Short mmCIF file of C-alpha atoms and ligand atoms in Angstrom, two decimals:
data_model
loop_
_atom_site.label_atom_id
_atom_site.label_comp_id
_atom_site.label_asym_id
_atom_site.label_seq_id
_atom_site.Cartn_x
_atom_site.Cartn_y
_atom_site.Cartn_z
CA MET A 466 14.58 -21.78 -15.43
CA THR A 467 10.97 -22.48 -14.45
CA ARG A 468 10.21 -23.59 -10.90
CA HIS A 469 7.15 -25.80 -10.35
CA PHE A 470 4.81 -25.66 -7.36
CA ASP A 471 1.36 -26.96 -6.48
CA VAL A 472 0.34 -23.46 -5.37
CA GLY A 473 1.85 -20.04 -6.08
CA VAL A 474 0.68 -17.18 -3.86
CA ILE A 475 1.24 -13.56 -4.91
CA GLY A 476 1.39 -11.39 -1.79
CA GLY A 477 2.61 -12.17 1.73
CA GLY A 478 0.14 -10.08 3.76
CA PRO A 479 -2.50 -11.54 6.12
CA ALA A 480 -4.45 -13.00 3.17
CA GLY A 481 -1.49 -14.41 1.23
CA TYR A 482 0.75 -15.66 4.03
CA VAL A 483 -2.16 -17.40 5.78
CA ALA A 484 -3.20 -19.02 2.47
CA ALA A 485 0.39 -20.19 1.91
CA ILE A 486 0.73 -21.69 5.40
CA ARG A 487 -2.62 -23.47 5.14
CA CYS A 488 -1.73 -24.85 1.68
CA ALA A 489 1.55 -26.17 3.11
CA GLN A 490 -0.28 -27.71 6.09
CA LEU A 491 -2.47 -29.56 3.60
CA GLY A 492 0.58 -31.08 1.92
CA MET A 493 0.92 -28.79 -1.09
CA ASN A 494 4.29 -27.60 -2.35
CA THR A 495 3.77 -23.83 -1.99
CA ALA A 496 5.60 -20.66 -3.02
CA CYS A 497 4.74 -17.17 -1.80
CA VAL A 498 6.07 -14.13 -3.69
CA ASP A 499 6.28 -10.71 -2.04
CA GLN A 500 8.01 -7.47 -3.02
CA TRP A 501 7.85 -5.62 0.34
CA ARG A 502 11.06 -4.16 1.72
CA ASP A 503 11.46 -2.59 5.14
CA PRO A 504 13.08 0.87 5.55
CA ARG A 505 16.51 -0.82 5.66
CA GLY A 506 15.87 -2.47 2.29
CA GLN A 507 15.38 -5.97 3.74
CA SER A 508 12.68 -8.20 2.25
CA VAL A 509 9.92 -8.77 4.79
CA LEU A 510 6.62 -10.64 4.95
CA GLY A 511 3.39 -9.43 6.50
CA GLY A 512 2.30 -6.81 3.95
CA THR A 513 0.59 -3.56 4.93
CA CYS A 514 -1.03 -4.97 8.08
CA LEU A 515 2.22 -5.89 9.78
CA ASN A 516 4.59 -3.34 8.27
CA SER A 517 2.62 -0.12 7.95
CA GLY A 518 -0.97 -0.70 9.01
CA CYS A 519 -2.76 -2.59 11.78
CA ILE A 520 0.25 -3.57 13.89
CA PRO A 521 2.38 -0.37 13.97
CA SER A 522 -0.75 1.76 14.37
CA LYS A 523 -1.94 -0.38 17.29
CA ALA A 524 1.51 -0.18 18.89
CA LEU A 525 1.32 3.62 18.71
CA LEU A 526 -2.33 3.70 19.83
CA GLU A 527 -1.35 1.68 22.91
CA SER A 528 1.72 3.83 23.69
CA SER A 529 -0.12 7.11 23.17
CA GLU A 530 -2.98 5.91 25.38
CA ILE A 531 -0.54 5.15 28.18
CA TYR A 532 0.96 8.62 27.78
CA GLU A 533 -2.45 10.30 27.92
CA GLU A 534 -3.54 8.19 30.88
CA ALA A 535 -0.37 9.03 32.77
CA ARG A 536 -0.98 12.71 32.12
CA ASN A 537 -4.74 12.89 32.64
CA SER A 538 -6.34 9.83 34.22
CA CYS A 539 -3.87 8.35 36.68
CA ALA A 540 -4.47 11.11 39.22
CA MET A 541 -8.18 10.18 39.24
CA HIS A 542 -7.11 6.73 40.49
CA GLY A 543 -4.89 8.29 43.11
CA VAL A 544 -1.75 7.49 41.14
CA ILE A 545 0.44 10.56 40.92
CA CYS A 546 2.88 10.36 38.04
CA GLY A 547 4.67 13.65 38.43
CA ASP A 548 6.20 15.26 35.40
CA VAL A 549 5.23 12.97 32.50
CA LYS A 550 7.49 13.30 29.46
CA LEU A 551 7.25 11.98 25.94
CA ASP A 552 10.19 10.18 24.32
CA LEU A 553 8.85 9.87 20.77
CA LYS A 554 11.95 8.14 19.48
CA ALA A 555 11.64 5.42 22.13
CA MET A 556 7.95 5.05 21.26
CA MET A 557 8.77 4.68 17.55
CA ASP A 558 11.63 2.26 18.26
CA ARG A 559 9.28 0.08 20.30
CA LYS A 560 6.72 0.14 17.46
CA ASN A 561 9.46 -0.93 15.01
CA ARG A 562 10.52 -3.77 17.33
CA VAL A 563 6.91 -5.01 17.55
CA VAL A 564 6.72 -4.99 13.74
CA ALA A 565 10.09 -6.77 13.34
CA THR A 566 9.16 -9.46 15.86
CA LEU A 567 5.99 -10.27 13.96
CA THR A 568 7.42 -10.14 10.42
CA GLN A 569 10.32 -12.38 11.49
CA GLY A 570 7.75 -14.66 13.09
CA ILE A 571 6.06 -15.17 9.72
CA ALA A 572 9.38 -15.91 8.06
CA GLY A 573 9.89 -18.52 10.81
CA LEU A 574 6.44 -20.01 10.17
CA PHE A 575 7.23 -20.24 6.44
CA LYS A 576 10.42 -22.10 7.25
CA ALA A 577 8.66 -24.46 9.64
CA HIS A 578 5.95 -25.21 7.06
CA LYS A 579 8.43 -25.42 4.16
CA VAL A 580 6.76 -22.58 2.22
CA THR A 581 9.20 -21.21 -0.39
CA TRP A 582 9.50 -17.44 0.02
CA VAL A 583 10.33 -15.72 -3.27
CA THR A 584 11.21 -12.02 -3.13
CA GLY A 585 10.36 -9.61 -5.95
CA HIS A 586 7.46 -8.28 -7.98
CA ALA A 587 5.20 -11.00 -9.41
CA ARG A 588 3.08 -10.74 -12.51
CA LEU A 589 0.47 -13.26 -13.63
CA LEU A 590 1.07 -14.65 -17.13
CA PRO A 591 -1.26 -16.86 -19.19
CA ARG A 592 -1.45 -20.61 -18.53
CA ASN A 593 -0.87 -20.37 -14.78
CA HIS A 594 2.63 -18.96 -14.96
CA VAL A 595 3.99 -16.20 -12.76
CA GLU A 596 6.98 -14.08 -13.63
CA VAL A 597 9.02 -12.58 -10.78
CA HIS A 598 11.29 -9.54 -11.17
CA GLU A 599 13.58 -8.60 -8.35
CA SER A 600 12.94 -4.89 -8.94
CA GLY A 601 9.84 -4.90 -11.15
CA GLY A 602 12.01 -3.95 -14.16
CA GLU A 603 11.88 -5.07 -17.75
CA ALA A 604 14.60 -7.72 -17.50
CA LYS A 605 13.34 -11.27 -17.81
CA GLY A 606 12.58 -12.57 -14.35
CA GLN A 607 12.33 -16.06 -12.93
CA LEU A 608 9.28 -18.12 -13.90
CA ILE A 609 7.02 -20.03 -11.56
CA GLU A 610 4.48 -22.52 -12.84
CA SER A 611 1.80 -23.79 -10.52
CA GLU A 612 -1.47 -25.62 -10.95
CA ASN A 613 -3.13 -23.11 -8.63
CA ILE A 614 -2.40 -19.42 -8.16
CA ILE A 615 -3.74 -17.25 -5.36
CA LEU A 616 -3.66 -13.49 -5.94
CA ALA A 617 -3.35 -11.56 -2.66
CA PRO A 618 -1.54 -8.31 -3.53
CA GLY A 619 -3.49 -6.16 -1.03
CA SER A 620 -4.31 -2.49 -1.42
CA VAL A 621 -2.64 0.91 -1.58
CA SER A 622 -3.69 4.35 -0.31
CA VAL A 623 -5.85 6.42 -2.63
CA GLU A 624 -4.19 9.68 -3.67
CA ILE A 625 -6.12 12.81 -4.57
CA GLY A 626 -5.12 15.57 -6.97
CA ALA A 627 -5.99 18.26 -4.42
CA ALA A 628 -3.38 16.95 -1.96
CA PRO A 629 -0.48 15.18 -3.71
CA LEU A 630 2.02 13.60 -1.28
CA HIS A 631 4.97 15.90 -0.49
CA GLU A 632 8.23 14.95 1.27
CA GLY A 633 7.16 14.25 4.82
CA LEU A 634 4.66 17.15 4.86
CA ILE A 635 1.69 15.67 3.02
CA VAL A 636 1.74 11.97 3.81
CA ASP A 637 -0.39 8.84 3.58
CA SER A 638 -1.08 6.47 6.47
CA THR A 639 2.43 4.98 6.19
CA GLY A 640 4.12 8.37 6.50
CA ALA A 641 1.85 9.25 9.42
CA LEU A 642 3.40 6.43 11.45
CA GLU A 643 6.90 7.83 10.99
CA PHE A 644 6.80 11.48 12.18
CA SER A 645 9.99 12.29 14.08
CA GLU A 646 8.27 14.99 16.14
CA VAL A 647 4.73 15.71 17.23
CA PRO A 648 3.13 18.15 14.76
CA GLU A 649 1.67 21.13 16.57
CA ARG A 650 -1.22 21.33 14.13
CA LEU A 651 -2.14 18.20 12.19
CA GLY A 652 -4.60 18.16 9.29
CA ILE A 653 -6.25 14.95 8.14
CA ILE A 654 -8.28 14.58 4.95
CA GLY A 655 -10.92 11.90 5.58
CA ALA A 656 -12.59 11.17 8.93
CA GLY A 657 -12.78 7.42 8.24
CA VAL A 658 -11.15 4.54 10.07
CA ILE A 659 -7.55 5.54 9.34
CA GLY A 660 -8.16 9.27 9.89
CA LEU A 661 -9.74 8.66 13.29
CA GLU A 662 -7.14 6.13 14.47
CA LEU A 663 -4.13 8.20 13.41
CA GLY A 664 -5.82 11.40 14.56
CA SER A 665 -6.26 9.79 17.98
CA VAL A 666 -2.57 8.82 18.19
CA TRP A 667 -1.29 12.32 17.44
CA ARG A 668 -3.95 14.13 19.47
CA ARG A 669 -2.99 12.08 22.53
CA LEU A 670 0.65 12.98 21.94
CA GLY A 671 -0.22 16.68 21.84
CA SER A 672 -1.27 17.68 18.30
CA GLN A 673 -4.27 19.88 17.58
CA VAL A 674 -6.08 17.71 15.05
CA VAL A 675 -8.37 19.04 12.29
CA LEU A 676 -10.24 16.45 10.22
CA LEU A 677 -11.75 17.48 6.88
CA GLU A 678 -14.47 15.05 5.85
CA ALA A 679 -16.29 15.26 2.52
CA GLN A 680 -19.46 13.43 3.61
CA PRO A 681 -22.35 15.25 5.31
CA GLU A 682 -22.73 12.45 7.87
CA PHE A 683 -20.12 11.07 10.24
CA LEU A 684 -18.94 7.43 10.01
CA THR A 685 -21.67 6.19 7.69
CA ILE A 686 -20.23 2.64 7.85
CA THR A 687 -21.49 2.27 11.42
CA ASP A 688 -24.90 2.31 13.06
CA THR A 689 -26.16 5.93 13.23
CA GLN A 690 -26.65 5.88 17.02
CA ILE A 691 -23.09 4.62 17.56
CA ALA A 692 -21.71 7.17 15.06
CA GLY A 693 -23.53 9.98 16.90
CA GLU A 694 -22.00 8.91 20.22
CA ALA A 695 -18.56 8.61 18.58
CA LEU A 696 -18.79 12.13 17.17
CA ARG A 697 -19.72 13.49 20.62
CA GLN A 698 -16.82 11.67 22.27
CA PHE A 699 -14.18 12.64 19.71
CA THR A 700 -15.33 16.26 19.69
CA ALA A 701 -15.19 16.34 23.51
CA GLN A 702 -11.60 15.02 23.29
CA GLY A 703 -10.74 18.07 21.22
CA MET A 704 -10.75 16.64 17.69
CA ASP A 705 -11.94 19.31 15.29
CA ILE A 706 -14.10 17.38 12.81
CA ARG A 707 -15.40 19.48 9.91
CA MET A 708 -18.06 17.82 7.79
CA GLU A 709 -18.89 18.44 4.13
CA ALA A 710 -15.44 19.87 3.59
CA ARG A 711 -14.35 19.68 -0.04
CA VAL A 712 -10.59 20.00 -0.30
CA LEU A 713 -9.65 22.19 -3.27
CA GLY A 714 -5.87 22.25 -3.09
CA CYS A 715 -2.73 22.52 -0.98
CA ARG A 716 0.25 24.88 -0.98
CA ILE A 717 3.55 24.39 0.80
CA ILE A 718 4.48 27.61 2.56
CA GLU A 719 7.55 27.77 4.79
CA ASN A 720 7.53 24.07 5.55
CA LYS A 721 3.86 24.10 6.45
CA VAL A 722 0.83 23.02 4.44
CA GLU A 723 -1.95 25.44 3.60
CA VAL A 724 -5.11 23.50 2.75
CA SER A 725 -7.92 25.25 0.86
CA TYR A 726 -11.36 23.78 1.24
CA GLN A 727 -14.97 24.67 0.74
CA ASP A 728 -18.02 23.93 2.89
CA HIS A 729 -21.48 25.43 3.42
CA GLY A 730 -19.87 28.46 5.02
CA GLY A 731 -17.81 29.24 1.90
CA ASP A 732 -14.09 29.00 1.12
CA HIS A 733 -11.54 28.43 3.89
CA ARG A 734 -7.81 28.05 4.41
CA GLU A 735 -6.23 26.02 7.16
CA THR A 736 -2.50 25.93 7.83
CA VAL A 737 -1.09 22.76 9.38
CA ASP A 738 2.38 21.40 10.14
CA LYS A 739 1.60 18.02 8.56
CA LEU A 740 -1.27 16.76 6.46
CA ILE A 741 -2.39 13.12 6.35
CA VAL A 742 -4.40 11.96 3.35
CA ALA A 743 -6.71 9.15 4.52
CA VAL A 744 -9.44 8.99 1.89
CA GLY A 745 -9.57 5.24 1.39
CA ARG A 746 -7.58 2.45 -0.21
CA ARG A 747 -7.77 0.84 -3.64
CA PRO A 748 -6.92 -2.69 -4.77
CA ASN A 749 -3.26 -3.09 -5.66
CA THR A 750 -3.91 -4.58 -9.09
CA ARG A 751 -1.72 -2.30 -11.23
CA ASP A 752 0.95 -4.36 -13.05
CA LEU A 753 -0.33 -7.56 -11.42
CA PHE A 754 -1.03 -9.40 -14.67
CA VAL A 755 -0.42 -9.15 -18.40
CA PRO A 756 -3.49 -8.36 -20.57
CA GLU A 757 -3.33 -11.78 -22.30
CA THR A 758 -4.46 -13.45 -19.06
CA GLU A 759 -7.90 -11.80 -19.56
CA LEU A 760 -8.40 -11.55 -15.78
CA LEU A 761 -11.75 -9.82 -15.08
CA LEU A 762 -11.71 -6.65 -12.93
CA ASP A 763 -14.17 -3.82 -12.39
CA GLU A 764 -13.42 -0.16 -13.07
CA TRP A 765 -12.02 0.29 -9.51
CA GLY A 766 -9.51 -2.53 -10.00
CA VAL A 767 -11.47 -5.01 -7.87
CA ILE A 768 -10.91 -8.57 -9.17
CA HIS A 769 -14.14 -10.34 -10.00
CA VAL A 770 -14.59 -13.50 -7.90
CA ASP A 771 -17.42 -15.84 -6.88
CA GLU A 772 -18.30 -16.64 -3.26
CA HIS A 773 -15.35 -19.07 -3.12
CA CYS A 774 -12.85 -16.50 -4.43
CA ARG A 775 -12.51 -18.14 -7.85
CA THR A 776 -11.63 -15.68 -10.64
CA ASN A 777 -12.74 -16.14 -14.25
CA ILE A 778 -9.47 -18.05 -14.94
CA PRO A 779 -9.52 -21.74 -13.93
CA GLY A 780 -7.03 -22.41 -11.13
CA VAL A 781 -6.59 -18.70 -10.31
CA TYR A 782 -8.08 -17.36 -7.08
CA ALA A 783 -8.08 -13.85 -5.55
CA ILE A 784 -8.45 -13.00 -1.86
CA GLY A 785 -8.24 -10.07 0.58
CA ASP A 786 -8.31 -6.38 -0.33
CA VAL A 787 -8.38 -7.03 -4.12
CA VAL A 788 -11.85 -8.61 -4.01
CA ARG A 789 -15.33 -7.50 -2.92
CA GLY A 790 -16.12 -6.92 0.73
CA PRO A 791 -14.44 -4.90 3.48
CA MET A 792 -10.67 -4.35 3.35
CA LEU A 793 -9.96 -6.12 6.62
CA ALA A 794 -7.03 -8.38 7.47
CA HIS A 795 -9.15 -11.04 9.19
CA LYS A 796 -11.53 -11.27 6.23
CA GLY A 797 -8.54 -11.80 3.89
CA SER A 798 -7.02 -14.43 6.18
CA GLU A 799 -10.27 -16.41 6.31
CA GLU A 800 -10.49 -16.25 2.51
CA GLY A 801 -6.92 -17.58 2.38
CA VAL A 802 -7.88 -20.56 4.54
CA MET A 803 -11.03 -21.19 2.51
CA VAL A 804 -9.19 -21.15 -0.84
CA ALA A 805 -6.39 -23.42 0.46
CA GLU A 806 -8.92 -25.93 1.76
CA ARG A 807 -11.00 -25.83 -1.43
CA ILE A 808 -7.87 -26.44 -3.52
CA ALA A 809 -7.31 -29.48 -1.29
CA GLY A 810 -10.81 -30.71 -2.12
CA GLN A 811 -12.61 -29.60 1.03
CA GLN A 812 -15.96 -27.74 0.97
CA THR A 813 -15.02 -24.77 3.19
CA SER A 814 -17.01 -21.55 2.84
CA ILE A 815 -17.16 -18.20 4.65
CA ASN A 816 -20.09 -16.57 6.42
CA TYR A 817 -19.71 -13.02 5.14
CA ASP A 818 -22.62 -11.92 7.39
CA THR A 819 -20.46 -12.21 10.49
CA VAL A 820 -17.31 -10.25 9.56
CA PRO A 821 -16.50 -8.05 12.58
CA SER A 822 -15.30 -4.45 12.19
CA VAL A 823 -13.34 -2.50 14.79
CA ILE A 824 -12.14 1.09 15.00
CA TYR A 825 -9.33 1.26 17.55
CA THR A 826 -10.01 4.69 18.96
CA LEU A 827 -10.91 5.48 22.56
CA PRO A 828 -13.71 4.65 23.03
CA GLU A 829 -13.33 1.68 20.71
CA ILE A 830 -16.07 1.11 18.14
CA ALA A 831 -17.00 -2.38 16.98
CA TRP A 832 -19.83 -4.04 15.13
CA VAL A 833 -21.01 -7.13 13.33
CA GLY A 834 -24.07 -7.59 11.14
CA LYS A 835 -26.49 -4.98 9.90
CA SER A 836 -27.08 -1.47 11.29
CA GLU A 837 -30.52 -0.38 12.47
CA GLN A 838 -30.80 2.14 9.63
CA ALA A 839 -29.93 -0.47 6.99
CA LEU A 840 -32.49 -2.91 8.40
CA ARG A 841 -35.23 -0.28 8.62
CA ALA A 842 -34.45 0.91 5.07
CA ALA A 843 -34.81 -2.69 3.88
CA GLY A 844 -38.22 -2.84 5.60
CA VAL A 845 -37.13 -5.40 8.22
CA ASN A 846 -39.25 -5.30 11.35
CA CYS A 847 -36.77 -5.37 14.22
CA ARG A 848 -36.49 -4.83 17.98
CA VAL A 849 -33.60 -2.96 19.55
CA GLY A 850 -31.98 -3.22 22.98
CA VAL A 851 -29.41 -0.69 24.20
CA PHE A 852 -27.37 -0.73 27.40
CA PRO A 853 -25.09 2.19 28.34
CA PHE A 854 -21.69 1.52 29.93
CA ALA A 855 -22.58 4.30 32.40
CA ALA A 856 -24.75 1.68 34.13
CA SER A 857 -21.96 -0.94 34.22
CA GLY A 858 -20.19 -1.36 37.56
CA ARG A 859 -17.04 -2.61 35.88
CA ALA A 860 -16.93 0.36 33.47
CA LEU A 861 -17.31 2.72 36.44
CA ALA A 862 -14.48 0.94 38.31
CA LEU A 863 -12.39 1.26 35.16
CA GLY A 864 -13.14 4.99 35.02
CA ASN A 865 -14.38 4.62 31.47
CA THR A 866 -18.17 4.80 31.19
CA ALA A 867 -18.68 6.34 27.74
CA GLY A 868 -20.61 4.36 25.18
CA MET A 869 -23.12 1.55 24.88
CA VAL A 870 -23.93 -1.89 23.51
CA LYS A 871 -26.78 -2.16 21.03
CA ILE A 872 -28.43 -5.37 19.86
CA ILE A 873 -30.87 -5.55 16.97
CA ALA A 874 -33.05 -8.63 16.62
CA ASP A 875 -35.66 -9.70 14.10
CA ALA A 876 -39.09 -8.83 15.55
CA ALA A 877 -40.65 -12.08 14.36
CA THR A 878 -37.91 -14.66 15.01
CA ASP A 879 -35.78 -12.81 17.62
CA ARG A 880 -32.66 -13.85 15.66
CA ILE A 881 -29.82 -11.33 16.21
CA LEU A 882 -29.24 -9.31 13.02
CA GLY A 883 -26.63 -6.87 14.26
CA MET A 884 -24.61 -5.93 17.33
CA HIS A 885 -22.95 -2.54 17.63
CA MET A 886 -20.88 -1.14 20.43
CA ILE A 887 -18.81 1.84 21.44
CA GLY A 888 -16.91 1.85 24.70
CA PRO A 889 -14.08 0.27 26.67
CA HIS A 890 -12.54 -2.93 25.24
CA CYS A 891 -15.18 -3.25 22.52
CA SER A 892 -12.53 -4.69 20.18
CA GLU A 893 -12.54 -7.74 22.48
CA LEU A 894 -16.24 -7.73 23.40
CA ILE A 895 -17.25 -7.93 19.73
CA ALA A 896 -15.98 -11.52 19.53
CA GLN A 897 -18.90 -12.56 21.75
CA ALA A 898 -21.29 -10.93 19.31
CA VAL A 899 -19.64 -12.70 16.37
CA ILE A 900 -19.91 -16.08 18.09
CA ALA A 901 -23.57 -15.44 18.93
CA MET A 902 -24.39 -14.50 15.35
CA GLN A 903 -22.27 -17.30 13.86
CA LEU A 904 -24.34 -19.73 15.94
CA SER A 905 -27.57 -17.98 14.81
CA ALA A 906 -28.41 -16.96 18.39
CA SER A 907 -31.58 -15.13 19.34
CA SER A 908 -31.50 -12.19 21.74
CA GLU A 909 -33.25 -14.49 24.22
CA ASP A 910 -30.33 -16.96 23.95
CA LEU A 911 -28.03 -14.17 25.16
CA ALA A 912 -30.57 -13.04 27.77
CA MET A 913 -30.59 -16.60 29.20
CA THR A 914 -26.78 -16.83 29.25
CA MET A 915 -24.95 -16.22 32.52
CA PHE A 916 -22.19 -13.58 32.45
CA ALA A 917 -19.55 -13.12 35.14
CA HIS A 918 -19.97 -10.12 37.44
CA PRO A 919 -18.48 -7.56 37.38
CA THR A 920 -17.43 -7.56 33.71
CA LEU A 921 -17.92 -5.30 30.73
CA SER A 922 -19.48 -8.30 28.98
CA GLU A 923 -22.54 -7.92 31.19
CA ALA A 924 -23.47 -4.99 28.94
CA LEU A 925 -24.21 -7.55 26.19
CA HIS A 926 -26.45 -9.46 28.59
CA GLU A 927 -28.29 -6.32 29.60
CA ALA A 928 -28.66 -5.16 25.98
CA ALA A 929 -30.16 -8.56 25.14
CA LEU A 930 -32.58 -8.18 28.07
CA ALA A 931 -33.36 -4.67 26.84
CA VAL A 932 -34.47 -6.07 23.46
CA ASP A 933 -37.36 -7.55 25.44
CA GLY A 934 -37.80 -4.47 27.63
CA ARG A 935 -36.46 -6.12 30.83
CA PRO A 936 -32.94 -4.88 31.55
CA ILE A 937 -32.15 -4.94 35.29
CA HIS A 938 -29.73 -2.05 35.67
CA ILE A 939 -31.49 0.74 33.76
CA ALA A 940 -34.74 2.26 34.91
CA ARG A 941 -36.32 3.33 31.63
CA THR A 942 -38.03 0.13 30.58
CA ARG A 943 -41.19 -1.31 29.12
CA ARG A 944 -41.27 -4.41 31.35
CA ARG A 945 -43.31 -7.38 30.21
P1 LIG B 1114 -12.40 4.92 4.86
O1 LIG B 1114 -13.22 4.59 3.68
O2 LIG B 1114 -12.68 4.28 6.16
O3 LIG B 1114 -12.47 6.51 5.13
C1 LIG B 1114 -12.14 7.46 4.17
C2 LIG B 1114 -12.93 8.72 4.47
O4 LIG B 1114 -12.44 9.75 3.63
C3 LIG B 1114 -14.41 8.58 4.20
O5 LIG B 1114 -15.14 9.04 5.31
C4 LIG B 1114 -14.63 9.48 2.97
O6 LIG B 1114 -15.90 10.09 2.95
C5 LIG B 1114 -13.54 10.52 3.14
N1 LIG B 1114 -13.11 11.15 1.91
C6 LIG B 1114 -12.89 10.56 0.71
N2 LIG B 1114 -12.43 11.49 -0.18
C7 LIG B 1114 -12.36 12.67 0.49
C8 LIG B 1114 -11.95 13.99 0.14
N3 LIG B 1114 -11.51 14.27 -1.09
N4 LIG B 1114 -12.00 14.95 1.08
C9 LIG B 1114 -12.43 14.68 2.33
N5 LIG B 1114 -12.83 13.46 2.72
C10 LIG B 1114 -12.79 12.45 1.82
O7 LIG B 1114 -10.89 4.69 4.38
P2 LIG B 1114 -9.56 4.73 5.23
O8 LIG B 1114 -9.80 5.29 6.57
O9 LIG B 1114 -8.55 5.38 4.35
O10 LIG B 1114 -9.24 3.19 5.37
C11 LIG B 1114 -8.99 2.41 4.20
C12 LIG B 1114 -9.34 0.97 4.42
O11 LIG B 1114 -8.49 0.37 5.37
C13 LIG B 1114 -10.76 0.81 4.89
O12 LIG B 1114 -11.37 -0.20 4.14
C14 LIG B 1114 -10.61 0.39 6.30
O13 LIG B 1114 -11.63 -0.50 6.71
C15 LIG B 1114 -9.26 -0.29 6.34
N6 LIG B 1114 -8.68 -0.10 7.66
C16 LIG B 1114 -9.24 -0.78 8.70
C17 LIG B 1114 -8.77 -0.57 9.97
C18 LIG B 1114 -9.38 -1.31 11.11
O14 LIG B 1114 -9.98 -2.35 10.87
N7 LIG B 1114 -9.32 -0.80 12.31
C19 LIG B 1114 -7.76 0.36 10.21
C20 LIG B 1114 -7.23 1.04 9.13
C21 LIG B 1114 -7.72 0.79 7.86
#
């Protein structure tokens, strides 16, 4: 039996489920196929972000921060907590409840919008057909035919030959959210976004964390000045970050992992209780389509699309982690909305210059637009304003003064080209930067804007003033 829809979406993560809901809002008969099952074997929506990525990691980041604050910072505020204890099982149960609430919420939204949720593994066939197998097996599955198909299968962790996953000892980011006890010594391969976020969780809960990073420079995706501050902060917190470390292999010895690696100092061995492999993610395009569809991909499995997420096959779109650009949930969701609206005949497009990025460590790191080093390398003449949180009254009251806000503006037009920050609540502050850039603001526009006092947001105001050499609350200035 073939079922007919106006739109078939493959993947129910933040890209796919948002696309499906928006299609339904626009009056299209929509199906969304997803193969994800939770640990109890139940089909769930939400993909990596909700089930084993953004949401569970943020739940644990929040809980572990409370634990660390209770142990270390509360006394500074005159709050004496006494003997603070960790109940890891309760922490994990809470994380699982947060996940379940949200995944059930999406199922509820599908119901309310009359999106048909199909469970199983979907494969694109020629002539806009999709075949769905309950278990991905060879048996003939059910067929879906739809005028438009949106591919949103997400991404999976990259595995490396030097550290193959091993029964709860060598794990990927999913396994690292499920430890039943705090590892005494935790190794992490890759000091990227996932390595730093998960490293922060387990360090706060008591692990000694060693990060082995292949690159010579730390966090090359961010502005160099922000990355430098981040490295200082994380090192001061006790994270042992070893750069230019080339992992050669792993051995399991008495339920521990011995990692061999090489750096400038020679060959080394490090024994850890658990090892997390966090060396990036790759598009989940294996077994997504049959060869006869002639879908175009690059050698990394990234589906070729134009700026409106159209693939080379008419009526077939691809969004989220399987296409160019950063692997970020919000970028995928916006692509889902754009594609739904374009299918409905609207002219929606996305401003890829204003995609925000956040690393949810403490201090938080966030940015939008270009870094100073990228602009200088491209020969752009720019002016830079920096304001440290150490000079912010609100940050001092908070007891959290590490970090800064940095604004980079075009020297000729004063248009803001990038905003970068590290410090308290930067994951929220960055939205102001995105709005400013989305509205093509100049640094003077921000300088002329009134900010409430005392707030952390004033750091943006002061950084904008600093672009022109006239910040009020720092002394070192070239006043005009
Ligand atoms: P990443 O690219 O951020 O970091 C991977 C790191 O591993 C890099 O620094 C890389 O140099 C290093 N590396 C690669 N191979 C190595 C090796 N053999 N030995 C040592 N180091 C090695 O990737 P990630 O942290 O795995 O995250 C994957 C994706 O998920 C990213 O696109 C990220 O943006 C996204 N993500 C985002 C968030 C967020 O927005 N807060 C959170 C988690 C994941």
